[in-house]
Amino acid sequence: MSYSLTMTSGSPTIAEVNLAAFNENVRTLKKAVGNSMLMAVIKTNGYGHGSVPIGREAVKAGADRLGVTTVEEGALLRESGISVPIHLLGSIMPEQAADAVYYGLTASVSSIKLAHAISDEATREGKTIPVHLKIDTGLHRFGISPGEASNFCKSCYNLPGLQWEGIYTHFSSADERDWETTEQQYKLFIDTVSKLHDLGFNFLIRHVGASTVAIERKDMHLDMVRSGIALFGYPPELHQRDLISLKPVMQLKSKILHVRELPPNTPIGYGGCYVTTTAEKIAIVPVGHGDGYQRALSNKGEMLVRGHRAKIVGTISLDQTVIDVTNVPDVCEGDEVVMMGGQGKEEILAREIAGWMDSIVDEVLSSLMERIRRVYV
Ligand SMILES: *Cc1c(COP(=O)(O)O)cnc(C)c1O
């Protein structure tokens, strides 16, 4: 007789994803960008929320296009039946051109080699593939320098099988509220587009902005805005909460595996870097840095138990974390633990976790590994 695992045999550590909140955030952002198109950026497994359910919900809520980084992410979305344009926001290798063409993914192009590879594949398949030219205005990651754009277009614009549907750039300092730099980069982009236009190289869709621009700079929306982190309930900058109303989409929960009482002077965890001062009650939670619950939270982070904050004590290991529950009344095994989300009157948002880690919300959310079961509610 065969036996299969049931839902109850899974780890109690789950990421609860509120699709209704996500749907509402997409609509809110869509309204914020007005007549411009909205690209829902759902790279990195939908910022940790799960590519396919998030992709489907984004389209249902009115996102015009989706943005991912890798060909695999795009292929997964296509295989799940999503038919809106899917952009590859990262650069790809020329040898990935065949898969990008097969799945009808819109590549970002800024190399002659890649332009030729996509053109060759598209021609072989008898297709015309839309591509977007990436201009580097100051992030200095990938992209064509403004000064090289006209030569690039002279050699690649008329390649068969390519439709140069769009042109875009990505700002380096918009989330840091450095508007002077951002405005310079915007101007450089607009000037470049205009020079190319004068030479007969035209692009239908111009886009520059991500979440911050969607929320703060209507004047930079152009034909499309690419919003990522805001869709998940976190505008990049704290003060933007006053400009737009968004709901956190994910809660991270688990249960207490064990409760123990330890005498004073007891070291806890690897290296014994935490030592009890008084008698302490501790609880073991089955989550660790192997789940993407980062080791940087050791001795810093907090979790909620019975509506109280409980501090993480000792070093977080791969699969387990110890919290101090001395001050939590009636605590017992099986109690719900909220690592991210609300419980009683308390709430821990991803932003607070990011602060403990000296990082940003994007890293908190997208680090969460596949083995944390996503539960869609
Ligand atoms: C990730 C990404 C975005 C989305 O940025 P958010 O700040 O999360 O909205 C937009 N454009 C590009 C090119 C990206 O890589």
mmCIF file of C-alpha atoms and ligand atoms in Angstrom:
data_model
loop_
_atom_site.group_PDB
_atom_site.id
_atom_site.type_symbol
_atom_site.label_atom_id
_atom_site.label_comp_id
_atom_site.label_asym_id
_atom_site.label_seq_id
_atom_site.Cartn_x
_atom_site.Cartn_y
_atom_site.Cartn_z
ATOM 1 C CA MET A 1 0.000 0.000 0.000
ATOM 2 C CA SER A 2 1.294 3.440 -0.775
ATOM 3 C CA TYR A 3 1.182 6.280 1.668
ATOM 4 C CA SER A 4 1.378 9.924 0.798
ATOM 5 C CA LEU A 5 2.073 12.930 2.955
ATOM 6 C CA THR A 6 -0.957 14.863 4.103
ATOM 7 C CA MET A 7 -1.204 18.595 4.616
ATOM 8 C CA THR A 8 -0.909 18.104 8.372
ATOM 9 C CA SER A 9 2.474 16.394 8.013
ATOM 10 C CA GLY A 10 3.998 19.519 6.483
ATOM 11 C CA SER A 11 6.036 21.978 8.514
ATOM 12 C CA PRO A 12 3.867 24.455 10.425
ATOM 13 C CA THR A 13 5.959 27.252 8.947
ATOM 14 C CA ILE A 14 3.903 28.904 6.214
ATOM 15 C CA ALA A 15 3.729 32.094 4.204
ATOM 16 C CA GLU A 16 0.126 33.188 4.002
ATOM 17 C CA VAL A 17 -0.487 35.203 0.850
ATOM 18 C CA ASN A 18 -3.562 37.402 0.746
ATOM 19 C CA LEU A 19 -4.513 37.483 -2.933
ATOM 20 C CA ALA A 20 -7.387 39.916 -2.338
ATOM 21 C CA ALA A 21 -4.945 42.434 -0.824
ATOM 22 C CA PHE A 22 -2.587 41.922 -3.766
ATOM 23 C CA ASN A 23 -5.455 42.397 -6.220
ATOM 24 C CA GLU A 24 -6.431 45.634 -4.509
ATOM 25 C CA ASN A 25 -2.836 46.910 -4.553
ATOM 26 C CA VAL A 26 -2.591 46.234 -8.296
ATOM 27 C CA ARG A 27 -5.815 48.198 -8.875
ATOM 28 C CA THR A 28 -4.563 51.039 -6.688
ATOM 29 C CA LEU A 29 -1.289 51.250 -8.614
ATOM 30 C CA LYS A 30 -3.141 50.969 -11.924
ATOM 31 C CA LYS A 31 -5.245 53.963 -10.915
ATOM 32 C CA ALA A 32 -2.103 55.835 -9.819
ATOM 33 C CA VAL A 33 -0.498 55.486 -13.263
ATOM 34 C CA GLY A 34 -3.611 56.750 -15.042
ATOM 35 C CA ASN A 35 -3.407 56.338 -18.793
ATOM 36 C CA SER A 36 0.049 54.771 -18.739
ATOM 37 C CA MET A 37 0.325 51.004 -18.856
ATOM 38 C CA LEU A 38 1.145 49.122 -15.675
ATOM 39 C CA MET A 39 3.770 46.407 -15.742
ATOM 40 C CA ALA A 40 3.475 44.224 -12.642
ATOM 41 C CA VAL A 41 7.057 43.299 -11.801
ATOM 42 C CA ILE A 42 6.877 39.841 -10.232
ATOM 43 C CA LYS A 43 10.499 38.743 -10.500
ATOM 44 C CA THR A 44 12.233 36.543 -7.935
ATOM 45 C CA ASN A 45 9.272 34.218 -7.431
ATOM 46 C CA GLY A 46 6.916 37.197 -7.193
ATOM 47 C CA TYR A 47 9.097 38.835 -4.503
ATOM 48 C CA GLY A 48 8.749 35.559 -2.602
ATOM 49 C CA HIS A 49 4.946 35.338 -2.935
ATOM 50 C CA GLY A 50 4.930 32.685 -5.716
ATOM 51 C CA SER A 51 5.205 33.441 -9.446
ATOM 52 C CA VAL A 52 2.167 31.757 -10.923
ATOM 53 C CA PRO A 53 -0.631 32.614 -8.451
ATOM 54 C CA ILE A 54 0.683 36.184 -8.243
ATOM 55 C CA GLY A 55 1.039 36.452 -12.036
ATOM 56 C CA ARG A 56 -2.518 35.241 -12.591
ATOM 57 C CA GLU A 57 -3.918 37.611 -9.963
ATOM 58 C CA ALA A 58 -1.976 40.558 -11.409
ATOM 59 C CA VAL A 59 -3.516 39.989 -14.823
ATOM 60 C CA LYS A 60 -6.972 39.510 -13.282
ATOM 61 C CA ALA A 61 -6.582 42.833 -11.455
ATOM 62 C CA GLY A 62 -5.737 44.686 -14.656
ATOM 63 C CA ALA A 63 -1.944 44.674 -15.000
ATOM 64 C CA ASP A 64 -1.192 45.247 -18.675
ATOM 65 C CA ARG A 65 2.091 43.368 -18.660
ATOM 66 C CA LEU A 66 4.302 41.292 -16.394
ATOM 67 C CA GLY A 67 8.017 41.689 -15.706
ATOM 68 C CA VAL A 68 10.399 38.942 -14.595
ATOM 69 C CA THR A 69 14.156 38.448 -14.658
ATOM 70 C CA THR A 70 14.841 34.997 -16.017
ATOM 71 C CA VAL A 71 13.672 32.973 -19.007
ATOM 72 C CA GLU A 72 12.627 30.190 -16.587
ATOM 73 C CA GLU A 73 10.265 32.528 -14.723
ATOM 74 C CA GLY A 74 8.749 33.695 -18.008
ATOM 75 C CA ALA A 75 8.376 30.125 -19.288
ATOM 76 C CA LEU A 76 6.642 29.061 -16.058
ATOM 77 C CA LEU A 77 4.114 31.891 -16.428
ATOM 78 C CA ARG A 78 3.476 31.026 -20.092
ATOM 79 C CA GLU A 79 2.995 27.351 -19.251
ATOM 80 C CA SER A 80 0.415 28.346 -16.671
ATOM 81 C CA GLY A 81 -1.598 29.939 -19.457
ATOM 82 C CA ILE A 82 -0.736 33.617 -19.042
ATOM 83 C CA SER A 83 -0.833 35.374 -22.392
ATOM 84 C CA VAL A 84 -0.121 39.074 -21.678
ATOM 85 C CA PRO A 85 3.331 40.367 -22.724
ATOM 86 C CA ILE A 86 6.025 39.152 -20.312
ATOM 87 C CA HIS A 87 9.214 41.215 -20.118
ATOM 88 C CA LEU A 88 12.649 39.942 -19.218
ATOM 89 C CA LEU A 89 14.075 42.796 -17.157
ATOM 90 C CA GLY A 90 17.467 41.173 -16.804
ATOM 91 C CA SER A 91 19.836 40.672 -19.696
ATOM 92 C CA ILE A 92 20.037 37.150 -21.057
ATOM 93 C CA MET A 93 22.779 35.133 -22.779
ATOM 94 C CA PRO A 94 22.573 34.800 -26.574
ATOM 95 C CA GLU A 95 22.172 31.014 -26.153
ATOM 96 C CA GLN A 96 18.895 31.652 -24.267
ATOM 97 C CA ALA A 97 17.396 33.408 -27.300
ATOM 98 C CA ALA A 98 15.719 30.239 -28.623
ATOM 99 C CA ASP A 99 13.745 29.719 -25.394
ATOM 100 C CA ALA A 100 12.846 33.405 -25.135
ATOM 101 C CA VAL A 101 11.507 33.317 -28.696
ATOM 102 C CA TYR A 102 9.711 29.997 -28.164
ATOM 103 C CA TYR A 103 7.857 31.348 -25.116
ATOM 104 C CA GLY A 104 7.262 34.756 -26.708
ATOM 105 C CA LEU A 105 9.104 36.684 -23.992
ATOM 106 C CA THR A 106 9.993 40.338 -24.528
ATOM 107 C CA ALA A 107 13.745 40.620 -24.026
ATOM 108 C CA SER A 108 15.724 43.650 -22.881
ATOM 109 C CA VAL A 109 18.400 44.106 -25.495
ATOM 110 C CA SER A 110 21.609 46.069 -25.173
ATOM 111 C CA SER A 111 24.120 43.880 -26.969
ATOM 112 C CA ILE A 112 24.660 43.340 -30.669
ATOM 113 C CA LYS A 113 25.241 39.636 -30.095
ATOM 114 C CA LEU A 114 21.902 39.206 -28.337
ATOM 115 C CA ALA A 115 20.058 41.245 -30.975
ATOM 116 C CA HIS A 116 21.475 38.938 -33.666
ATOM 117 C CA ALA A 117 20.706 35.783 -31.679
ATOM 118 C CA ILE A 118 17.032 36.774 -31.199
ATOM 119 C CA SER A 119 16.764 37.902 -34.813
ATOM 120 C CA ASP A 120 18.164 34.555 -36.037
ATOM 121 C CA GLU A 121 15.795 32.516 -33.864
ATOM 122 C CA ALA A 122 12.770 34.640 -34.729
ATOM 123 C CA THR A 123 13.531 34.350 -38.454
ATOM 124 C CA ARG A 124 13.966 30.579 -38.158
ATOM 125 C CA GLU A 125 10.572 30.345 -36.425
ATOM 126 C CA GLY A 126 8.940 32.724 -38.896
ATOM 127 C CA LYS A 127 8.033 35.092 -36.064
ATOM 128 C CA THR A 128 8.445 38.782 -35.288
ATOM 129 C CA ILE A 129 9.527 39.236 -31.689
ATOM 130 C CA PRO A 130 9.046 42.461 -29.729
ATOM 131 C CA VAL A 131 12.171 43.669 -27.917
ATOM 132 C CA HIS A 132 12.979 46.687 -25.738
ATOM 133 C CA LEU A 133 16.205 48.650 -25.965
ATOM 134 C CA LYS A 134 17.777 49.248 -22.559
ATOM 135 C CA ILE A 135 19.580 52.569 -22.116
ATOM 136 C CA ASP A 136 22.021 53.026 -19.238
ATOM 137 C CA THR A 137 21.495 56.495 -17.790
ATOM 138 C CA GLY A 138 23.533 56.040 -14.617
ATOM 139 C CA LEU A 139 22.836 52.760 -12.851
ATOM 140 C CA HIS A 140 25.819 51.374 -14.743
ATOM 141 C CA ARG A 141 24.611 47.816 -14.678
ATOM 142 C CA PHE A 142 23.629 46.745 -18.179
ATOM 143 C CA GLY A 143 22.378 48.913 -21.016
ATOM 144 C CA ILE A 144 23.685 50.903 -23.955
ATOM 145 C CA SER A 145 25.380 54.198 -23.147
ATOM 146 C CA PRO A 146 23.442 57.157 -24.569
ATOM 147 C CA GLY A 147 26.435 58.062 -26.742
ATOM 148 C CA GLU A 148 26.456 54.631 -28.373
ATOM 149 C CA ALA A 149 22.704 54.373 -28.931
ATOM 150 C CA SER A 150 22.648 55.688 -32.498
ATOM 151 C CA ASN A 151 25.431 53.377 -33.676
ATOM 152 C CA PHE A 152 23.696 50.469 -31.984
ATOM 153 C CA CYS A 153 20.443 51.271 -33.771
ATOM 154 C CA LYS A 154 22.224 51.710 -37.101
ATOM 155 C CA SER A 155 23.530 48.171 -36.837
ATOM 156 C CA CYS A 156 20.562 46.413 -35.195
ATOM 157 C CA TYR A 157 17.306 48.330 -35.723
ATOM 158 C CA ASN A 158 16.564 46.759 -39.084
ATOM 159 C CA LEU A 159 17.478 43.168 -38.279
ATOM 160 C CA PRO A 160 14.729 40.807 -39.535
ATOM 161 C CA GLY A 161 12.337 39.265 -37.006
ATOM 162 C CA LEU A 162 12.786 42.053 -34.436
ATOM 163 C CA GLN A 163 10.210 44.667 -33.590
ATOM 164 C CA TRP A 164 11.789 47.416 -31.470
ATOM 165 C CA GLU A 165 8.616 47.970 -29.518
ATOM 166 C CA GLY A 166 10.068 49.847 -26.569
ATOM 167 C CA ILE A 167 12.951 51.744 -25.057
ATOM 168 C CA TYR A 168 13.643 52.127 -21.358
ATOM 169 C CA THR A 169 15.993 52.919 -18.538
ATOM 170 C CA HIS A 170 16.137 52.169 -14.822
ATOM 171 C CA PHE A 171 17.022 54.897 -12.299
ATOM 172 C CA SER A 172 19.838 54.487 -9.774
ATOM 173 C CA SER A 173 18.669 56.754 -6.975
ATOM 174 C CA ALA A 174 14.898 57.266 -7.132
ATOM 175 C CA ASP A 175 14.290 55.242 -3.962
ATOM 176 C CA GLU A 176 16.836 57.379 -2.116
ATOM 177 C CA ARG A 177 14.794 60.518 -2.860
ATOM 178 C CA ASP A 178 17.676 61.864 -4.887
ATOM 179 C CA TRP A 179 15.520 63.757 -7.361
ATOM 180 C CA GLU A 180 18.382 65.792 -8.762
ATOM 181 C CA THR A 181 20.197 62.682 -10.012
ATOM 182 C CA THR A 182 16.932 61.084 -11.104
ATOM 183 C CA GLU A 183 15.871 64.172 -13.076
ATOM 184 C CA GLN A 184 19.276 64.256 -14.804
ATOM 185 C CA GLN A 185 18.895 60.594 -15.746
ATOM 186 C CA TYR A 186 15.347 61.235 -16.973
ATOM 187 C CA LYS A 187 16.521 64.122 -19.147
ATOM 188 C CA LEU A 188 19.375 62.054 -20.560
ATOM 189 C CA PHE A 189 16.872 59.340 -21.452
ATOM 190 C CA ILE A 190 14.423 61.747 -23.118
ATOM 191 C CA ASP A 191 17.249 63.396 -25.082
ATOM 192 C CA THR A 192 18.492 60.013 -26.256
ATOM 193 C CA VAL A 193 15.015 58.934 -27.380
ATOM 194 C CA SER A 194 14.601 62.212 -29.240
ATOM 195 C CA LYS A 195 17.984 61.891 -31.014
ATOM 196 C CA LEU A 196 17.115 58.364 -32.096
ATOM 197 C CA HIS A 197 13.731 59.597 -33.324
ATOM 198 C CA ASP A 198 15.442 62.226 -35.471
ATOM 199 C CA LEU A 199 17.513 59.458 -37.048
ATOM 200 C CA GLY A 200 14.373 57.469 -37.848
ATOM 201 C CA PHE A 201 14.594 54.985 -34.958
ATOM 202 C CA ASN A 202 11.212 54.945 -33.257
ATOM 203 C CA PHE A 203 9.953 53.163 -30.169
ATOM 204 C CA LEU A 204 6.287 52.952 -29.241
ATOM 205 C CA ILE A 205 6.635 52.331 -25.504
ATOM 206 C CA ARG A 206 8.969 54.476 -23.385
ATOM 207 C CA HIS A 207 9.312 53.595 -19.715
ATOM 208 C CA VAL A 208 11.568 54.650 -16.863
ATOM 209 C CA GLY A 209 9.763 54.400 -13.538
ATOM 210 C CA ALA A 210 9.367 51.747 -10.838
ATOM 211 C CA SER A 211 7.236 51.905 -7.648
ATOM 212 C CA THR A 212 8.601 55.227 -6.389
ATOM 213 C CA VAL A 213 7.959 56.987 -9.690
ATOM 214 C CA ALA A 214 4.504 55.369 -9.900
ATOM 215 C CA ILE A 215 3.644 56.918 -6.539
ATOM 216 C CA GLU A 216 5.492 60.243 -6.632
ATOM 217 C CA ARG A 217 6.216 61.389 -10.163
ATOM 218 C CA LYS A 218 3.290 61.514 -12.579
ATOM 219 C CA ASP A 219 5.505 63.600 -14.858
ATOM 220 C CA MET A 220 7.759 60.582 -15.435
ATOM 221 C CA HIS A 221 5.128 57.927 -16.105
ATOM 222 C CA LEU A 222 5.535 58.098 -19.913
ATOM 223 C CA ASP A 223 3.867 55.123 -21.661
ATOM 224 C CA MET A 224 4.360 52.522 -18.961
ATOM 225 C CA VAL A 225 5.377 52.210 -15.299
ATOM 226 C CA ARG A 226 7.030 49.080 -13.883
ATOM 227 C CA SER A 227 5.933 48.517 -10.323
ATOM 228 C CA GLY A 228 7.228 45.716 -8.106
ATOM 229 C CA ILE A 229 7.565 46.029 -4.347
ATOM 230 C CA ALA A 230 4.597 48.406 -3.914
ATOM 231 C CA LEU A 231 2.262 45.716 -5.296
ATOM 232 C CA PHE A 232 3.128 43.620 -2.274
ATOM 233 C CA GLY A 233 2.096 46.376 0.119
ATOM 234 C CA TYR A 234 5.396 48.124 0.695
ATOM 235 C CA PRO A 235 6.122 51.438 -1.001
ATOM 236 C CA PRO A 236 9.928 51.831 -1.213
ATOM 237 C CA GLU A 237 9.943 54.908 1.048
ATOM 238 C CA LEU A 238 8.150 55.239 4.375
ATOM 239 C CA HIS A 239 6.689 58.698 3.672
ATOM 240 C CA GLN A 240 4.920 57.293 0.584
ATOM 241 C CA ARG A 241 2.420 55.630 2.932
ATOM 242 C CA ASP A 242 0.786 59.057 3.114
ATOM 243 C CA LEU A 243 0.483 59.236 -0.670
ATOM 244 C CA ILE A 244 -1.000 55.839 -1.438
ATOM 245 C CA SER A 245 -2.858 53.199 0.535
ATOM 246 C CA LEU A 246 -1.403 49.697 0.117
ATOM 247 C CA LYS A 247 -1.830 46.508 2.112
ATOM 248 C CA PRO A 248 0.927 44.059 3.051
ATOM 249 C CA VAL A 249 0.199 40.819 1.198
ATOM 250 C CA MET A 250 2.242 38.255 3.128
ATOM 251 C CA GLN A 251 2.154 36.963 6.672
ATOM 252 C CA LEU A 252 4.781 34.534 7.914
ATOM 253 C CA LYS A 253 3.608 32.111 10.571
ATOM 254 C CA SER A 254 4.712 29.031 12.426
ATOM 255 C CA LYS A 255 4.043 27.148 15.664
ATOM 256 C CA ILE A 256 5.989 26.503 18.824
ATOM 257 C CA LEU A 257 7.595 23.048 18.730
ATOM 258 C CA HIS A 258 8.881 22.953 22.309
ATOM 259 C CA VAL A 259 8.920 25.100 25.428
ATOM 260 C CA ARG A 260 11.739 24.704 27.966
ATOM 261 C CA GLU A 261 12.864 26.338 31.178
ATOM 262 C CA LEU A 262 16.567 27.049 31.433
ATOM 263 C CA PRO A 263 18.496 28.101 34.557
ATOM 264 C CA PRO A 264 20.627 31.281 34.699
ATOM 265 C CA ASN A 265 24.009 31.229 32.948
ATOM 266 C CA THR A 266 22.936 28.794 30.230
ATOM 267 C CA PRO A 267 24.372 29.390 26.741
ATOM 268 C CA ILE A 268 21.851 28.966 23.911
ATOM 269 C CA GLY A 269 22.586 27.896 20.350
ATOM 270 C CA TYR A 270 25.759 27.532 18.271
ATOM 271 C CA GLY A 271 28.741 29.284 19.792
ATOM 272 C CA GLY A 272 26.759 30.065 22.916
ATOM 273 C CA CYS A 273 26.700 33.708 21.996
ATOM 274 C CA TYR A 274 23.578 34.233 24.099
ATOM 275 C CA VAL A 275 23.672 33.311 27.773
ATOM 276 C CA THR A 276 20.652 33.481 30.072
ATOM 277 C CA THR A 277 20.983 35.910 32.961
ATOM 278 C CA THR A 278 17.973 34.743 34.957
ATOM 279 C CA ALA A 279 15.876 31.603 34.710
ATOM 280 C CA GLU A 280 14.328 31.846 31.250
ATOM 281 C CA LYS A 281 11.555 30.144 29.396
ATOM 282 C CA ILE A 282 12.480 29.549 25.782
ATOM 283 C CA ALA A 283 10.550 28.232 22.787
ATOM 284 C CA ILE A 284 11.786 26.479 19.653
ATOM 285 C CA VAL A 285 10.331 27.606 16.323
ATOM 286 C CA PRO A 286 10.919 25.430 13.232
ATOM 287 C CA VAL A 287 12.266 28.117 10.930
ATOM 288 C CA GLY A 288 15.869 29.014 10.117
ATOM 289 C CA HIS A 289 18.178 30.613 7.635
ATOM 290 C CA GLY A 290 17.631 27.518 5.444
ATOM 291 C CA ASP A 291 14.134 28.934 4.944
ATOM 292 C CA GLY A 292 15.502 32.347 4.137
ATOM 293 C CA TYR A 293 14.767 33.625 7.638
ATOM 294 C CA GLN A 294 18.087 35.362 7.793
ATOM 295 C CA ARG A 295 20.889 34.618 10.236
ATOM 296 C CA ALA A 296 21.361 38.389 10.576
ATOM 297 C CA LEU A 297 18.236 38.340 12.793
ATOM 298 C CA SER A 298 20.117 36.356 15.479
ATOM 299 C CA ASN A 299 19.815 38.078 18.871
ATOM 300 C CA LYS A 300 17.999 40.986 17.156
ATOM 301 C CA GLY A 301 14.672 39.967 15.692
ATOM 302 C CA GLU A 302 11.350 39.382 17.404
ATOM 303 C CA MET A 303 8.329 37.149 16.864
ATOM 304 C CA LEU A 304 4.770 37.373 18.170
ATOM 305 C CA VAL A 305 3.333 34.778 20.541
ATOM 306 C CA ARG A 306 -0.079 35.273 22.193
ATOM 307 C CA GLY A 307 0.029 38.911 21.182
ATOM 308 C CA HIS A 308 3.400 39.525 22.883
ATOM 309 C CA ARG A 309 6.772 40.251 21.378
ATOM 310 C CA ALA A 310 9.344 37.497 22.000
ATOM 311 C CA LYS A 311 13.030 38.167 21.274
ATOM 312 C CA ILE A 312 15.164 35.819 19.224
ATOM 313 C CA VAL A 313 17.953 34.509 21.457
ATOM 314 C CA GLY A 314 21.162 32.923 20.208
ATOM 315 C CA THR A 315 22.221 32.240 16.659
ATOM 316 C CA ILE A 316 19.564 31.291 14.148
ATOM 317 C CA SER A 317 20.473 27.880 12.713
ATOM 318 C CA LEU A 318 19.531 26.343 9.360
ATOM 319 C CA ASP A 319 16.212 24.976 10.552
ATOM 320 C CA GLN A 320 15.509 26.306 14.011
ATOM 321 C CA THR A 321 15.215 29.523 15.949
ATOM 322 C CA VAL A 322 14.973 30.003 19.712
ATOM 323 C CA ILE A 323 12.852 32.779 21.222
ATOM 324 C CA ASP A 324 12.544 34.030 24.777
ATOM 325 C CA VAL A 325 8.971 33.530 25.976
ATOM 326 C CA THR A 326 9.592 34.178 29.677
ATOM 327 C CA ASN A 327 7.085 37.039 29.642
ATOM 328 C CA VAL A 328 4.402 35.344 27.578
ATOM 329 C CA PRO A 329 1.636 34.103 29.899
ATOM 330 C CA ASP A 330 0.352 30.535 29.449
ATOM 331 C CA VAL A 331 2.676 29.847 26.547
ATOM 332 C CA CYS A 332 2.597 26.244 25.363
ATOM 333 C CA GLU A 333 3.634 23.922 22.570
ATOM 334 C CA GLY A 334 1.547 24.352 19.443
ATOM 335 C CA ASP A 335 0.960 28.077 20.021
ATOM 336 C CA GLU A 336 0.871 30.158 16.858
ATOM 337 C CA VAL A 337 3.999 32.207 16.173
ATOM 338 C CA VAL A 338 3.796 35.203 13.854
ATOM 339 C CA MET A 339 7.143 36.197 12.359
ATOM 340 C CA MET A 340 5.596 38.713 9.973
ATOM 341 C CA GLY A 341 2.052 40.003 10.260
ATOM 342 C CA GLY A 342 -0.354 40.878 13.020
ATOM 343 C CA GLN A 343 -1.373 39.053 16.180
ATOM 344 C CA GLY A 344 -3.577 40.606 18.852
ATOM 345 C CA LYS A 345 -2.651 44.259 19.059
ATOM 346 C CA GLU A 346 0.911 43.712 17.861
ATOM 347 C CA GLU A 347 2.212 43.765 14.325
ATOM 348 C CA ILE A 348 5.575 43.048 12.757
ATOM 349 C CA LEU A 349 5.897 44.312 9.207
ATOM 350 C CA ALA A 350 8.568 43.276 6.712
ATOM 351 C CA ARG A 351 9.932 46.802 7.069
ATOM 352 C CA GLU A 352 10.751 46.221 10.741
ATOM 353 C CA ILE A 353 12.448 42.895 9.945
ATOM 354 C CA ALA A 354 14.470 44.659 7.247
ATOM 355 C CA GLY A 355 15.579 47.208 9.847
ATOM 356 C CA TRP A 356 16.861 44.456 12.163
ATOM 357 C CA MET A 357 18.776 42.995 9.217
ATOM 358 C CA ASP A 358 20.066 46.369 8.048
ATOM 359 C CA SER A 359 18.473 45.576 4.682
ATOM 360 C CA ILE A 360 15.388 46.389 2.610
ATOM 361 C CA VAL A 361 11.926 44.847 2.395
ATOM 362 C CA ASP A 362 12.740 43.334 -1.016
ATOM 363 C CA GLU A 363 15.392 41.111 0.558
ATOM 364 C CA VAL A 364 13.190 40.033 3.462
ATOM 365 C CA LEU A 365 10.410 38.893 1.136
ATOM 366 C CA SER A 366 12.311 37.462 -1.792
ATOM 367 C CA SER A 367 14.772 35.484 0.359
ATOM 368 C CA LEU A 368 12.010 33.177 1.569
ATOM 369 C CA MET A 369 12.716 29.742 0.157
ATOM 370 C CA GLU A 370 10.432 27.383 -1.712
ATOM 371 C CA ARG A 371 10.255 25.009 1.233
ATOM 372 C CA ILE A 372 8.085 27.480 3.144
ATOM 373 C CA ARG A 373 4.643 26.429 2.011
ATOM 374 C CA ARG A 374 2.681 29.287 0.410
ATOM 375 C CA VAL A 375 -0.934 29.276 1.457
ATOM 376 C CA TYR A 376 -3.220 31.481 -0.655
ATOM 377 C CA VAL A 377 -6.170 33.018 1.118
HETATM 378 C C1 LIG B 1 12.863 45.283 -10.079
HETATM 379 C C2 LIG B 1 12.641 46.249 -11.139
HETATM 380 C C3 LIG B 1 11.549 47.119 -11.103
HETATM 381 C C4 LIG B 1 10.586 47.180 -9.932
HETATM 382 O O1 LIG B 1 11.127 47.961 -8.921
HETATM 383 P P1 LIG B 1 10.307 48.301 -7.585
HETATM 384 O O2 LIG B 1 11.116 49.332 -6.903
HETATM 385 O O3 LIG B 1 10.232 47.003 -6.832
HETATM 386 O O4 LIG B 1 8.981 48.769 -7.992
HETATM 387 C C5 LIG B 1 11.353 47.954 -12.176
HETATM 388 N N1 LIG B 1 12.200 47.964 -13.231
HETATM 389 C C6 LIG B 1 13.275 47.141 -13.288
HETATM 390 C C7 LIG B 1 14.155 47.197 -14.478
HETATM 391 C C8 LIG B 1 13.538 46.263 -12.249
HETATM 392 O O5 LIG B 1 14.600 45.468 -12.317
#
